XYZ file of C-alpha atoms in Angstrom:
496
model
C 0.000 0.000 0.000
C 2.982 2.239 0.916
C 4.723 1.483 -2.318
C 1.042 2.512 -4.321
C 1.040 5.938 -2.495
C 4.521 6.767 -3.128
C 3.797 6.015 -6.892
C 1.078 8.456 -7.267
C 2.878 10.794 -4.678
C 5.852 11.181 -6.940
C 4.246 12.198 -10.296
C 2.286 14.692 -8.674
C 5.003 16.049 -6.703
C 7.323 15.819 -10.502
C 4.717 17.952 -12.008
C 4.607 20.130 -9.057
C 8.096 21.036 -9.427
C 8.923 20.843 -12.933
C 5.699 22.580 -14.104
C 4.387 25.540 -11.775
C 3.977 27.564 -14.640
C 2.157 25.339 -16.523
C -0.294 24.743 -13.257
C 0.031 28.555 -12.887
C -1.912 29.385 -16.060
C -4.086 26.203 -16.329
C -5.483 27.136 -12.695
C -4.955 30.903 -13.439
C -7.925 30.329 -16.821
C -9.804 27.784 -14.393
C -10.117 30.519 -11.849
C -11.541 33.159 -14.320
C -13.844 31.233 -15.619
C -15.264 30.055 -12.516
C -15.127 33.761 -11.546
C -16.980 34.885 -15.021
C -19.734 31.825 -15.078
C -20.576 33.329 -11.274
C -21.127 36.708 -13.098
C -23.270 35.166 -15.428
C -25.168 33.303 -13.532
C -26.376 35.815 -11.326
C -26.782 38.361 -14.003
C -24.351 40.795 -12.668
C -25.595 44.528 -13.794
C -22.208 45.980 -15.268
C -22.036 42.772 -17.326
C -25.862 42.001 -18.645
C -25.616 46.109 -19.601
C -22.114 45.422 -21.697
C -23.200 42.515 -23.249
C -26.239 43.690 -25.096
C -24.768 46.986 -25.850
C -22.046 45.078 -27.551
C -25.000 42.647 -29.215
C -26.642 45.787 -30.402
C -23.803 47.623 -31.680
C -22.263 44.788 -33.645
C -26.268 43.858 -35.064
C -26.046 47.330 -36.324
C -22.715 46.691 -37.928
C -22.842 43.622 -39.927
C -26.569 43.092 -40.595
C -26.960 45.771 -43.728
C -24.113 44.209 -45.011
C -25.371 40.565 -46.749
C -21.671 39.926 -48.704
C -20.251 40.555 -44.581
C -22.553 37.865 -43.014
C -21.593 35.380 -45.732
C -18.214 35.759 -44.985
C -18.345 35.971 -41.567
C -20.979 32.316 -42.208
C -18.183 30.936 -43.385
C -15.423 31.949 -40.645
C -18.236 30.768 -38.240
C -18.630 27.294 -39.869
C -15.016 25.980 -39.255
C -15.560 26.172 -35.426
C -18.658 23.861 -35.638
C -19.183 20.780 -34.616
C -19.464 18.925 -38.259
C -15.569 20.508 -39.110
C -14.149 19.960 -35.648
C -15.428 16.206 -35.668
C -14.180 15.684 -39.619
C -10.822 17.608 -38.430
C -9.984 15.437 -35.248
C -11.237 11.648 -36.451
C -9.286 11.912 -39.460
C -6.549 13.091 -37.391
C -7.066 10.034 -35.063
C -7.362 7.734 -37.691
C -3.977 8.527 -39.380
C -2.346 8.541 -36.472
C -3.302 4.809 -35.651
C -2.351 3.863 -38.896
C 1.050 5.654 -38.392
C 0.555 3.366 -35.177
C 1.292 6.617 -32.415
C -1.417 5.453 -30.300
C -0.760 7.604 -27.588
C -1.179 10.889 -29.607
C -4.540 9.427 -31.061
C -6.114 8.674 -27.592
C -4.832 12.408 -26.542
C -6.847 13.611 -29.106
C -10.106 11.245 -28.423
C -9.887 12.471 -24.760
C -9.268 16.176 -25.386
C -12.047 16.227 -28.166
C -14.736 14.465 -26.397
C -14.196 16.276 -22.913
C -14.902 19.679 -24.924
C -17.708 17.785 -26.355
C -19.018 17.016 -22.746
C -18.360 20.537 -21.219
C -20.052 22.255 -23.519
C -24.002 21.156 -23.243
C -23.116 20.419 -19.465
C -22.513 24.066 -18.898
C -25.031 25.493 -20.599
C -27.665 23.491 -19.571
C -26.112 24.549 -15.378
C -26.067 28.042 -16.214
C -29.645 28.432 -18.578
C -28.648 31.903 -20.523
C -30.992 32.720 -23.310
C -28.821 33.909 -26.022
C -28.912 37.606 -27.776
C -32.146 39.117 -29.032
C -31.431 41.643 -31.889
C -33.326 44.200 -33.894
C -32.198 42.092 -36.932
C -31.543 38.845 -36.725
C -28.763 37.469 -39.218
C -28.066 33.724 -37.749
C -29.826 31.637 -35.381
C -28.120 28.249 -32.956
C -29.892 25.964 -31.069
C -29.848 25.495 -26.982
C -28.454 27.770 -24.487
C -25.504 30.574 -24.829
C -22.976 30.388 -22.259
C -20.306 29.248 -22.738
C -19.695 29.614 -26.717
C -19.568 26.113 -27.938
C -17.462 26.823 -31.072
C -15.025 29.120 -28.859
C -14.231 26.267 -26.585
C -14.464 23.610 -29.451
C -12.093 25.678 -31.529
C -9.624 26.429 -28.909
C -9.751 22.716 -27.492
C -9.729 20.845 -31.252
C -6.882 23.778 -33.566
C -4.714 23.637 -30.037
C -4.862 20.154 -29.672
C -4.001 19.302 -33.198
C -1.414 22.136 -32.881
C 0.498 20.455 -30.118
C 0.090 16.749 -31.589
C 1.669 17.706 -35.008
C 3.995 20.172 -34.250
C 6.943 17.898 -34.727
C 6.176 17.258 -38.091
C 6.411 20.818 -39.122
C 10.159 22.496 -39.562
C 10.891 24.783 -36.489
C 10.676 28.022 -38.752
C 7.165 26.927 -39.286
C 6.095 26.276 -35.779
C 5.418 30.340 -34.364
C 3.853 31.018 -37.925
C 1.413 27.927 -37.355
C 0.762 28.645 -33.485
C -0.197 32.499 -34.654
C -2.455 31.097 -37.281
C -4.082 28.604 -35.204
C -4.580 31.796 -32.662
C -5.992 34.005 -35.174
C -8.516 31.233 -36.240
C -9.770 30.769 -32.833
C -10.026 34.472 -32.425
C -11.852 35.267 -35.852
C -14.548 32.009 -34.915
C -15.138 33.533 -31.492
C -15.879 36.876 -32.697
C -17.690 36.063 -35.336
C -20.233 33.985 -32.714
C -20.727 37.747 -31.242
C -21.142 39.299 -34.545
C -23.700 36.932 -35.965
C -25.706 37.883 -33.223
C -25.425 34.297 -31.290
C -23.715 34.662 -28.542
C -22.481 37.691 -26.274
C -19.177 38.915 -25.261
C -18.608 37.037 -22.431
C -20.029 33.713 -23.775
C -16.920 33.711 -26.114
C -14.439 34.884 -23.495
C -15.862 32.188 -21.210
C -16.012 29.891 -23.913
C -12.208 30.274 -24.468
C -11.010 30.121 -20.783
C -12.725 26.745 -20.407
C -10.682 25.979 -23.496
C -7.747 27.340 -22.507
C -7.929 25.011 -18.892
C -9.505 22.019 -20.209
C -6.773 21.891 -22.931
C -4.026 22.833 -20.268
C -5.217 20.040 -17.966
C -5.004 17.501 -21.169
C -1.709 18.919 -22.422
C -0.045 18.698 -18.918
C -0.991 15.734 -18.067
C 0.197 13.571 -21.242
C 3.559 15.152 -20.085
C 3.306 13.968 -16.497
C 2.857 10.646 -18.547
C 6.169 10.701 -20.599
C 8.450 12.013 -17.198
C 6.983 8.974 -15.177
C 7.968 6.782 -18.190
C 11.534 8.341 -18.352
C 10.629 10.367 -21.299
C 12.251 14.090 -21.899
C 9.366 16.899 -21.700
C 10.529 19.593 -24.079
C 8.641 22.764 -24.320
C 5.132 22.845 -25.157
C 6.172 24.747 -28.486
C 7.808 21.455 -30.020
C 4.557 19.551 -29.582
C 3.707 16.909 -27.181
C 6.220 13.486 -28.851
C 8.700 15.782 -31.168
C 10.380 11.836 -31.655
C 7.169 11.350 -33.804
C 8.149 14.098 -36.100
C 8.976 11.688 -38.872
C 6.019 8.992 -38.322
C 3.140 11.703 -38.143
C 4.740 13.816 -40.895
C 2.200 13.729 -44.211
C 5.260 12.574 -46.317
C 8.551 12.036 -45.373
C 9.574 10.231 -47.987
C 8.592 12.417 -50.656
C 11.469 14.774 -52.134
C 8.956 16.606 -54.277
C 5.626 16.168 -55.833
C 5.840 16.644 -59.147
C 9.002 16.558 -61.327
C 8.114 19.403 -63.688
C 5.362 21.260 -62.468
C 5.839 24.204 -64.959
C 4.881 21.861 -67.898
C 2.426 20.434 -65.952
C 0.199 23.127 -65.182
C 0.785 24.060 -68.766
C -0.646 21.268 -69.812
C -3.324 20.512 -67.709
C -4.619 24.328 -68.811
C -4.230 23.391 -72.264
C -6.170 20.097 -72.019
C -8.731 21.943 -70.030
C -9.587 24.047 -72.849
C -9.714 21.363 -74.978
C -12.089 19.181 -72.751
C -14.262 22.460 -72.749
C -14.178 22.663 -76.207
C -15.266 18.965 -76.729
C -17.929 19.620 -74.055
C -19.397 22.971 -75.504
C -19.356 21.560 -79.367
C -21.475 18.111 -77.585
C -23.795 20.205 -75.342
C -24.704 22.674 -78.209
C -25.588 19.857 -80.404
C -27.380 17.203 -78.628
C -29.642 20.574 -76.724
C -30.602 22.470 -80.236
C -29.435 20.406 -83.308
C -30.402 16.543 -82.221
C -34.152 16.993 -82.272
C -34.428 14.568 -85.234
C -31.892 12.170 -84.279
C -31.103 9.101 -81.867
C -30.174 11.239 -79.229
C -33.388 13.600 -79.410
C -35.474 10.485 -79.394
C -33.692 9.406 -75.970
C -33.856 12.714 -74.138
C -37.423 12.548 -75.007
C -38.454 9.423 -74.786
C -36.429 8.187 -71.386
C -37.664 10.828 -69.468
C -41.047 10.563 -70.073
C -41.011 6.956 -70.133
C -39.905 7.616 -66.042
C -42.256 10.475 -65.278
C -45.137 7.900 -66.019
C -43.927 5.593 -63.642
C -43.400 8.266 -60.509
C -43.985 6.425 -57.769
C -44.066 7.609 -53.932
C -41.455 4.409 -53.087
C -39.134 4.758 -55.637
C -39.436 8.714 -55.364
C -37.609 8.302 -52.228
C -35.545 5.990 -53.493
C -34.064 8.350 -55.928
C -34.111 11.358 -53.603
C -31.532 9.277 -51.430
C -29.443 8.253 -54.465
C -29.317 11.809 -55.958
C -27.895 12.811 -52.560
C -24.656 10.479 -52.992
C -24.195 12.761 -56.050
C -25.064 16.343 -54.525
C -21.832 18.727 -53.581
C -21.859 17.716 -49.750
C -21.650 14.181 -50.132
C -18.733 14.513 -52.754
C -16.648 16.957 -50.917
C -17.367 14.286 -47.371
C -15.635 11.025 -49.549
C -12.777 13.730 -50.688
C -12.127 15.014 -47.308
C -12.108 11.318 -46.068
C -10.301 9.215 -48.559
C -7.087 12.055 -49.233
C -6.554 12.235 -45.253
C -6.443 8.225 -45.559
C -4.386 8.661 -48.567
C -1.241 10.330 -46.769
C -1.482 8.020 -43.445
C -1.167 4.837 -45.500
C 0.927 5.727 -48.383
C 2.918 9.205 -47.367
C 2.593 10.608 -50.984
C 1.209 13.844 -51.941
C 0.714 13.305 -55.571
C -2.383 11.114 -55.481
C -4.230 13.739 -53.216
C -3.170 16.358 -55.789
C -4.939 13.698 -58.688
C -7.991 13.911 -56.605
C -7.913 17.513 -55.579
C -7.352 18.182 -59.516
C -10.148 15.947 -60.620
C -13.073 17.880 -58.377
C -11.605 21.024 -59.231
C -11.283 20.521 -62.742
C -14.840 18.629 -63.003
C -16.546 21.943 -61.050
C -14.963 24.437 -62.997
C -15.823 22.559 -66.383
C -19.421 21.802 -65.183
C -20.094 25.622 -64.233
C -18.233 26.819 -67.635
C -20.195 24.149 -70.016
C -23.797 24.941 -67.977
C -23.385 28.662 -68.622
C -22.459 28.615 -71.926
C -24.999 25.598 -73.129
C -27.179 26.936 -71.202
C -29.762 23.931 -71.253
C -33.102 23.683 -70.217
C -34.432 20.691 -68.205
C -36.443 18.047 -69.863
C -40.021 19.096 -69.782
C -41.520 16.828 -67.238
C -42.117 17.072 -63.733
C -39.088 18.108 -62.051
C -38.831 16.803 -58.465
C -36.301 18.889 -57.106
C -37.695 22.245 -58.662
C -35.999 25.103 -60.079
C -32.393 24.563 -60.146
C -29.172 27.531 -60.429
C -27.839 25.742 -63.443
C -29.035 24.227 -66.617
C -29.129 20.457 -67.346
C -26.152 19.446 -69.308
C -23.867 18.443 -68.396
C -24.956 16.798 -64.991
C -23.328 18.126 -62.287
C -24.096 15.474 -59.549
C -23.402 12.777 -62.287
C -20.095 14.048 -63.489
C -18.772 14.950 -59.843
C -19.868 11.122 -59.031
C -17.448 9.643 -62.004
C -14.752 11.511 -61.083
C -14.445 11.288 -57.304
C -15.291 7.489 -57.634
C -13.103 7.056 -60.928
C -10.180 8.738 -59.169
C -9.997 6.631 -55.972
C -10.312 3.398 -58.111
C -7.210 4.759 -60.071
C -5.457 5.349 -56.877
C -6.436 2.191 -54.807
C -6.321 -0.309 -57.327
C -2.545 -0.834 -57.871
C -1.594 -0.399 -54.570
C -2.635 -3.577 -53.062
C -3.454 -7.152 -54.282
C -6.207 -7.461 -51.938
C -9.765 -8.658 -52.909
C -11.027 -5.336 -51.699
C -9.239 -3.169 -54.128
C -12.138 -4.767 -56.619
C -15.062 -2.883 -54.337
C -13.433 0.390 -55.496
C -13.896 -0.580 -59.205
C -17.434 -1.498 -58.488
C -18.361 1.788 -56.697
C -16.875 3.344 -59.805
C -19.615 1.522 -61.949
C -22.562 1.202 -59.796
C -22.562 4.883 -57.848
C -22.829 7.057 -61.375
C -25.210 4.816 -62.712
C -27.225 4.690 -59.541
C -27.116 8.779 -59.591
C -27.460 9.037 -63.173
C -31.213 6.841 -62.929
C -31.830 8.868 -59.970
C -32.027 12.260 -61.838
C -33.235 11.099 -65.021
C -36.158 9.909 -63.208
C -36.066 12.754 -60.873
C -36.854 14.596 -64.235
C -33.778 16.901 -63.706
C -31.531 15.548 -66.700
C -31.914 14.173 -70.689
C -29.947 11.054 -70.848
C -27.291 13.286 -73.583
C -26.633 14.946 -70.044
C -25.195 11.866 -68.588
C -23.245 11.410 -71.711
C -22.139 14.739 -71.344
C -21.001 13.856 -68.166
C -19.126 10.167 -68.898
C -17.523 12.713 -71.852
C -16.410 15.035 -68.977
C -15.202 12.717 -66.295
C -13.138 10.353 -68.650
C -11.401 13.273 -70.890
C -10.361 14.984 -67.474
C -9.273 12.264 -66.050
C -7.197 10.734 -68.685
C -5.836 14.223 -68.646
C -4.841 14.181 -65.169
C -3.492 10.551 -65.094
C -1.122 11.457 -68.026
C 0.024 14.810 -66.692
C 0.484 13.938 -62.956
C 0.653 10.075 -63.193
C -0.739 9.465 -59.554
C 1.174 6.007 -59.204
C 4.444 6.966 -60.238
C 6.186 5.849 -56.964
C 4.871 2.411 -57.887
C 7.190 2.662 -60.852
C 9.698 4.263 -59.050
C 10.367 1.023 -56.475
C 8.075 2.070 -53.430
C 5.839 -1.196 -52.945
C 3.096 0.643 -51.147
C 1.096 -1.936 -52.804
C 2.057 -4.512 -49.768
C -0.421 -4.338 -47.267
C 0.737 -2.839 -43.639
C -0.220 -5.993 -42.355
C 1.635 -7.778 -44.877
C 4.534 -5.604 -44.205
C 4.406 -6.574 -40.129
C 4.691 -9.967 -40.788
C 7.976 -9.657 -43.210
C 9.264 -7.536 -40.007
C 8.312 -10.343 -37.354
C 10.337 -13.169 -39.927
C 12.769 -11.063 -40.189
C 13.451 -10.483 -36.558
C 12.846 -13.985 -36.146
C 15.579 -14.966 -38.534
C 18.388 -12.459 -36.879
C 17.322 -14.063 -33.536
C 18.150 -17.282 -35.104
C 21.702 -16.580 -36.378
């Protein structure tokens, strides 16, 4: 029992000594906060008075100004909850893969106490949030304290400190200022939306500031009772996992010749557009007596007839796998996974390329074909862009094409086969879905196959996504695969 005392006497008295001004500060933004929730709660008069003065005056400010609030929408929307969850799970995820454990459950326990001391708080303390003469935004649930404040501060700073090390030194101040600035710009923009007062954000980011210091400090009690050195909080929380958590280390540059690169993916941009404009013009006011005219009037007809309050929904939910949010989700999922499991930059930059370029050749083609959409029922209403080519069709090739392109030689697994079919089956799923949806002609989907497989086989011969295949990497090993060469290897030293 003696011996169990002295165990958990000794870290406390290391961190004690070795970290009073870390305690210092942690206690020192626990302290105010307790001090400022107790001025909330009982409505002191100096600070209820400040508050909605502050409310008022910034209503005044940014509501006349509709380009401001969009803006300021936008600031706001990287300190919610959807962003912050996205940010830290893929960070968790490619840091088991990278297998630094430790750092991953930092980040599950950091993230889901803000989580927890954010509805707990409000819900104690009850405080209705601002009333305005003209309201610009609107959040759910109580005001005090700020959940994005205290998300953002808790989720930037704990990423900050986890992947430090993998930044160069002369990049470290630079990224702690931006992280700082971010915080700052999401909490104020909470106060000038109109959601939250003054002192909902400040409290917001004290609780931050201590629940985050509490976390922080006591990872590094964890590496000095381990024998561990505890460097400064400004070279992260492991700088010895510099190289693991780094996106890729192994990578001396992305492309070889990016000049002639972007030179030629501009070129063959124009050209795609060309191809797509001469297509579009044709099959929308020069097919009317042809095959095609007979299939974009025909087909959709045929599926108007057939409407059906089952298979309405049915194609409501496919359409959705093709719509901008569910796109961007598998993008912002897969090129994360990307990094952790190979460490190369160039098949994120195919992917990146292939929803930028299919976006910027859907808008040009729309405006210039300037379509209208078949003349049936259209189920989703009046749309901002015409019907060819199909946006939601075209996006679906090309973020689906892309990862099979990516996945497939890099591992001889029976798996790599599901990407292939999700390259056939999504499109084809989202093309039925809006042709029946009465949204697109069939000549839109073409339109669409014409886009996704020009501008691909543009990208794949300008930036050649699996060139480190070629160049001797064998990424396409499985990490399991490569654990069990490691344990017969060891084995077989231990043998000689």
């Amino acid at each position: 029992m003696t011996a169990v005392k002295e165990v958990v006497r000794r870290p406390l008295g290391h961190f004690a000594e070795r970290s009073i001004a870390g305690l210092v500060a942690v206690t020192g933004a626990g302290v105010a906060f307790g001090l400022l929730l107790m001025l909330v709660r009982f409505r002191w008069s100096p600070l209820h008075r400040a508050d909605h003065e502050a409310a008022e005056w910034f209503n005044g400010l940014v509501a006349p100004h509709h380009a401001l609030v969009t803006v300021l929408q936008a600031i706001t929307d990287l300190g919610g909850r959807p962003v912050l969850i996205w940010l830290v799970s893929v960070a968790v995820i490619g840091l088991l893969i990278r297998r630094r454990s430790r750092l991953a459950v930092y980040l599950i326990i950091t993230g889901v106490g803000g989580l927890i001391l954010d509805p707990s708080l409000k819900a104690l303390v009850g405080r209705l949030r601002p009333v305005v003469d003209v309201p610009i935004a609107s959040a759910p649930g109580n005001s005090f304290p700020s959940g994005h404040a205290l998300g953002s501060f808790v989720a930037y700073g704990a990423l900050l400190l986890v992947f430090l090390p993998a930044m160069a030194p002369r990049w470290r101040k630079p990224a702690i200022a931006i992280a700082a600035v971010l915080v700052a710009l999401i909490g104020l923009t909470r106060i000038a939306l109109g959601v939250h007062f003054v002192s909902d954000v400040l409290g917001g980011w004290l609780l931050g500031a201590a629940w985050l210091g509490v976390t922080a400090y006591a990872f590094r009690l964890w590496r000095r009772e381990r024998g561990r050195p505890v460097p400064p909080l400004t070279e992260g929380l492991e700088p010895e996992a510099g190289h693991d958590i780094a996106p890729a280390p192994a990578e001396e540059h992305v492309l070889e010749h990016p000049r002639s690169t972007v030179a030629e993916l501009l070129v063959g941009w124009v050209l795609v557009f060309g191809v797509l404009y001469a297509f579009g013009t044709f099959v929308s006011y020069h097919a009317k007596d042809t095959f095609f005219g007979t299939l974009d009037t025909e087909i959709p007809r045929w599926f108007a007839e057939r409407h059906t309050d089952g298979w309405t929904e049915v194609s409501w939910w496919w359409s959705k796998f093709g719509d901008t949010h569910a796109i961007l989700i598998v993008s912002l999922v897969f090129c994360p996974l990307v990094l952790a499991v190979w460490r190369r930059w160039r098949p994120v930059l195919f992917v990146a390329l292939a929803m930028f370029g299919e976006l910027t050749l859907f808008l040009a083609s729309a405006r210039v074909v300037d379509r209208p959409r078949p003349p049936v029922e259209n189920l989703d209403g009046q749309m901002p862009t015409s019907s060819f080519p199909s946006g939601h069709i075209a996006a679906t090739i090309c973020v689906w094409l892309a990862i099979a392109v990516i996945v497939f030689p890099r591992t001889d697994r029976w798996w790599r086969w599901i990407f292939v079919a999700l390259a056939v089956i999504m499109p084809v799923g989202v093309a039925t879905s809006r042709i029946y949806r009465g949204m697109h002609h069939p000549t839109d989907f073409m339109g669409a196959i014409l886009l996704s497989a020009l501008w691909i086989g543009l990208l794949y011969w300008a930036i050649r996504p699996n060139a480190d295949l070629a160049e001797g990497s064998q990424p396409a090993i499985a990490a399991d695969q490569v654990d069990e060469l490691d344990d017969e290897l060891a084995k077989a030293g231990r043998a000689d």
